[in-house]
Amino acid sequence: DVLLEKGIMLQAYTPGQHRVTCPSCGGGSSGERSLAVLIADGGASAQWLCHRATCEWTGGADLADHRSGGGGGSKGSRNFGRGLNGGGDDRSGGGGDGKAGGG
């Protein structure tokens, strides 16, 4: 299985979003389940994203053909849509320039 080759172990490999400990960073010192894994409807593909700022491991795989795509430890490839980041990830760049006050 492609996900197992990457060290991604889910309780169930069903379509939808899953949260597990990231095999890249181990969830940090607290071992949090920071890796979001999204399995597409029909189970044909999967995408993953670690939400720890010090890791941000991302990738994807075509599960139907068992060919891996991306995910070697890249940072910044955050074009997954809202499925993995829940639409509320402030690091995704929307709005404001981060500067306080103005003059």
C-alpha atoms as an extended CHARMM CRD file, in Angstrom:
* protein
*
       103  EXT
         1         1  ASP       CA              0.0000000000        0.0000000000        0.0000000000  PROA      1               0.0000000000
         2         2  VAL       CA              1.2890000000        3.4370000000       -0.9770000000  PROA      2               0.0000000000
         3         3  LEU       CA              0.3370000000        5.1080000000        2.3080000000  PROA      3               0.0000000000
         4         4  LEU       CA              2.0620000000        2.4170000000        4.3580000000  PROA      4               0.0000000000
         5         5  GLU       CA              5.2170000000        2.8770000000        2.2710000000  PROA      5               0.0000000000
         6         6  LYS       CA              5.1900000000        6.5330000000        3.3690000000  PROA      6               0.0000000000
         7         7  GLY       CA              4.6750000000        5.5060000000        7.0010000000  PROA      7               0.0000000000
         8         8  ILE       CA              1.0660000000        6.7320000000        7.0680000000  PROA      8               0.0000000000
         9         9  MET       CA             -0.9700000000        4.2580000000        9.1120000000  PROA      9               0.0000000000
        10        10  LEU       CA             -4.7070000000        4.8680000000        9.3540000000  PROA      10              0.0000000000
        11        11  GLN       CA             -7.2600000000        2.9840000000       11.4370000000  PROA      11              0.0000000000
        12        12  ALA       CA             -9.4840000000        2.7620000000        8.3550000000  PROA      12              0.0000000000
        13        13  TYR       CA             -8.6250000000        3.5010000000        4.7300000000  PROA      13              0.0000000000
        14        14  THR       CA            -12.0640000000        4.8540000000        3.9060000000  PROA      14              0.0000000000
        15        15  PRO       CA            -12.8730000000        8.0220000000        1.9330000000  PROA      15              0.0000000000
        16        16  GLY       CA            -12.8370000000       11.1720000000        4.0190000000  PROA      16              0.0000000000
        17        17  GLN       CA            -10.4610000000       13.0240000000        6.3050000000  PROA      17              0.0000000000
        18        18  HSD       CA             -8.3280000000       11.2550000000        8.8950000000  PROA      18              0.0000000000
        19        19  ARG       CA             -5.9220000000       12.6160000000       11.5350000000  PROA      19              0.0000000000
        20        20  VAL       CA             -2.8650000000       10.6220000000       12.5930000000  PROA      20              0.0000000000
        21        21  THR       CA              0.6200000000       11.1680000000       13.9660000000  PROA      21              0.0000000000
        22        22  CYS       CA              2.9370000000       12.4490000000       11.2480000000  PROA      22              0.0000000000
        23        23  PRO       CA              5.6320000000        9.9180000000       10.3180000000  PROA      23              0.0000000000
        24        24  SER       CA              7.9600000000       12.7720000000        9.3460000000  PROA      24              0.0000000000
        25        25  CYS       CA              7.9840000000       14.7140000000       12.6340000000  PROA      25              0.0000000000
        26        26  GLY       CA              6.2760000000       12.2670000000       14.9900000000  PROA      26              0.0000000000
        27        27  GLY       CA              3.8270000000       14.9430000000       16.0630000000  PROA      27              0.0000000000
        28        28  GLY       CA              6.5230000000       16.8380000000       17.9270000000  PROA      28              0.0000000000
        29        29  SER       CA              7.2820000000       16.3610000000       21.6120000000  PROA      29              0.0000000000
        30        30  SER       CA              3.5900000000       15.9580000000       22.4190000000  PROA      30              0.0000000000
        31        31  GLY       CA              3.0200000000       13.3160000000       19.7280000000  PROA      31              0.0000000000
        32        32  GLU       CA             -0.0580000000       15.1190000000       18.4640000000  PROA      32              0.0000000000
        33        33  ARG       CA             -2.0510000000       13.8260000000       15.4940000000  PROA      33              0.0000000000
        34        34  SER       CA             -0.8830000000       16.6320000000       13.2320000000  PROA      34              0.0000000000
        35        35  LEU       CA             -1.0940000000       14.8250000000        9.8920000000  PROA      35              0.0000000000
        36        36  ALA       CA             -4.3360000000       15.3390000000        7.9930000000  PROA      36              0.0000000000
        37        37  VAL       CA             -4.9470000000       12.6560000000        5.3740000000  PROA      37              0.0000000000
        38        38  LEU       CA             -7.7210000000       13.0850000000        2.8370000000  PROA      38              0.0000000000
        39        39  ILE       CA             -8.8060000000       10.0100000000        0.8990000000  PROA      39              0.0000000000
        40        40  ALA       CA            -10.9010000000       10.9300000000       -2.1290000000  PROA      40              0.0000000000
        41        41  ASP       CA            -14.3730000000        9.5400000000       -2.7250000000  PROA      41              0.0000000000
        42        42  GLY       CA            -13.9540000000        6.1030000000       -4.2290000000  PROA      42              0.0000000000
        43        43  GLY       CA            -10.5160000000        5.7540000000       -2.6290000000  PROA      43              0.0000000000
        44        44  ALA       CA             -8.6530000000        6.5280000000       -5.8620000000  PROA      44              0.0000000000
        45        45  SER       CA             -6.2520000000        9.0760000000       -4.3710000000  PROA      45              0.0000000000
        46        46  ALA       CA             -4.9710000000       10.4990000000       -1.1100000000  PROA      46              0.0000000000
        47        47  GLN       CA             -3.3980000000       13.7730000000       -0.0360000000  PROA      47              0.0000000000
        48        48  TRP       CA             -1.7000000000       14.5810000000        3.2420000000  PROA      48              0.0000000000
        49        49  LEU       CA             -0.5170000000       17.6530000000        5.1260000000  PROA      49              0.0000000000
        50        50  CYS       CA              1.2120000000       17.9870000000        8.4920000000  PROA      50              0.0000000000
        51        51  HSD       CA             -0.1050000000       20.9890000000       10.4070000000  PROA      51              0.0000000000
        52        52  ARG       CA              3.0190000000       21.4460000000       12.5610000000  PROA      52              0.0000000000
        53        53  ALA       CA              4.8180000000       24.6130000000       11.4470000000  PROA      53              0.0000000000
        54        54  THR       CA              8.2100000000       22.9740000000       11.9420000000  PROA      54              0.0000000000
        55        55  CYS       CA              7.2870000000       20.1090000000        9.6010000000  PROA      55              0.0000000000
        56        56  GLU       CA              4.5390000000       20.9040000000        7.0590000000  PROA      56              0.0000000000
        57        57  TRP       CA              5.1650000000       17.5730000000        5.2630000000  PROA      57              0.0000000000
        58        58  THR       CA              2.8830000000       17.3490000000        2.2510000000  PROA      58              0.0000000000
        59        59  GLY       CA              2.2270000000       14.8610000000       -0.4820000000  PROA      59              0.0000000000
        60        60  GLY       CA             -0.2260000000       12.8720000000       -2.4560000000  PROA      60              0.0000000000
        61        61  ALA       CA             -0.6330000000        9.4640000000       -4.0140000000  PROA      61              0.0000000000
        62        62  ASP       CA             -2.7050000000        7.8420000000       -6.7070000000  PROA      62              0.0000000000
        63        63  LEU       CA             -4.0290000000        4.8420000000       -4.8100000000  PROA      63              0.0000000000
        64        64  ALA       CA             -5.7400000000        3.2770000000       -7.8050000000  PROA      64              0.0000000000
        65        65  ASP       CA             -2.4800000000        2.8090000000       -9.7240000000  PROA      65              0.0000000000
        66        66  HSD       CA             -0.2360000000        2.6060000000       -6.6340000000  PROA      66              0.0000000000
        67        67  ARG       CA              1.9470000000        5.4030000000       -7.9970000000  PROA      67              0.0000000000
        68        68  SER       CA              3.1580000000        7.9660000000       -5.5180000000  PROA      68              0.0000000000
        69        69  GLY       CA              3.1330000000       11.6490000000       -6.3670000000  PROA      69              0.0000000000
        70        70  GLY       CA              5.0360000000       14.2940000000       -4.4450000000  PROA      70              0.0000000000
        71        71  GLY       CA              5.4620000000       14.0440000000       -0.7170000000  PROA      71              0.0000000000
        72        72  GLY       CA              9.1670000000       13.5150000000       -0.2880000000  PROA      72              0.0000000000
        73        73  GLY       CA              9.2310000000       16.0610000000        2.5120000000  PROA      73              0.0000000000
        74        74  SER       CA              8.3170000000       19.1960000000        0.6480000000  PROA      74              0.0000000000
        75        75  LYS       CA              7.1850000000       22.4060000000        2.2620000000  PROA      75              0.0000000000
        76        76  GLY       CA              4.9550000000       24.9990000000        0.7190000000  PROA      76              0.0000000000
        77        77  SER       CA              2.9430000000       22.8160000000       -1.6550000000  PROA      77              0.0000000000
        78        78  ARG       CA             -0.3370000000       23.7340000000       -0.0740000000  PROA      78              0.0000000000
        79        79  ASN       CA             -2.6840000000       23.5640000000       -3.0510000000  PROA      79              0.0000000000
        80        80  PHE       CA             -4.9340000000       20.9120000000       -1.5770000000  PROA      80              0.0000000000
        81        81  GLY       CA             -8.0830000000       22.9710000000       -1.2920000000  PROA      81              0.0000000000
        82        82  ARG       CA             -9.9920000000       23.2460000000        1.9520000000  PROA      82              0.0000000000
        83        83  GLY       CA            -10.2760000000       19.5250000000        2.6410000000  PROA      83              0.0000000000
        84        84  LEU       CA             -7.0540000000       19.1980000000        4.6160000000  PROA      84              0.0000000000
        85        85  ASN       CA             -6.7720000000       22.5250000000        6.3640000000  PROA      85              0.0000000000
        86        86  GLY       CA            -10.4070000000       22.8790000000        7.3360000000  PROA      86              0.0000000000
        87        87  GLY       CA            -10.6280000000       26.2940000000        5.7000000000  PROA      87              0.0000000000
        88        88  GLY       CA             -9.3070000000       28.0040000000        8.8180000000  PROA      88              0.0000000000
        89        89  ASP       CA             -5.5510000000       27.7300000000        8.4370000000  PROA      89              0.0000000000
        90        90  ASP       CA             -4.1950000000       31.2610000000        8.8520000000  PROA      90              0.0000000000
        91        91  ARG       CA             -0.8810000000       30.2390000000        7.2770000000  PROA      91              0.0000000000
        92        92  SER       CA             -2.5490000000       29.7420000000        3.8980000000  PROA      92              0.0000000000
        93        93  GLY       CA             -2.0750000000       33.4090000000        3.0730000000  PROA      93              0.0000000000
        94        94  GLY       CA             -5.5490000000       34.9380000000        2.8940000000  PROA      94              0.0000000000
        95        95  GLY       CA             -6.1940000000       38.5550000000        3.8910000000  PROA      95              0.0000000000
        96        96  GLY       CA             -4.0470000000       41.1250000000        5.6980000000  PROA      96              0.0000000000
        97        97  ASP       CA             -0.3250000000       41.6120000000        5.6220000000  PROA      97              0.0000000000
        98        98  GLY       CA              0.2600000000       40.6630000000        9.2540000000  PROA      98              0.0000000000
        99        99  LYS       CA              1.2740000000       44.2090000000       10.2630000000  PROA      99              0.0000000000
       100       100  ALA       CA             -0.3470000000       45.7300000000       13.3090000000  PROA      100             0.0000000000
       101       101  GLY       CA             -1.7110000000       49.2380000000       13.3560000000  PROA      101             0.0000000000
       102       102  GLY       CA             -0.7570000000       51.7130000000       10.7120000000  PROA      102             0.0000000000
       103       103  GLY       CA              0.1700000000       55.1310000000       10.0180000000  PROA      103             0.0000000000
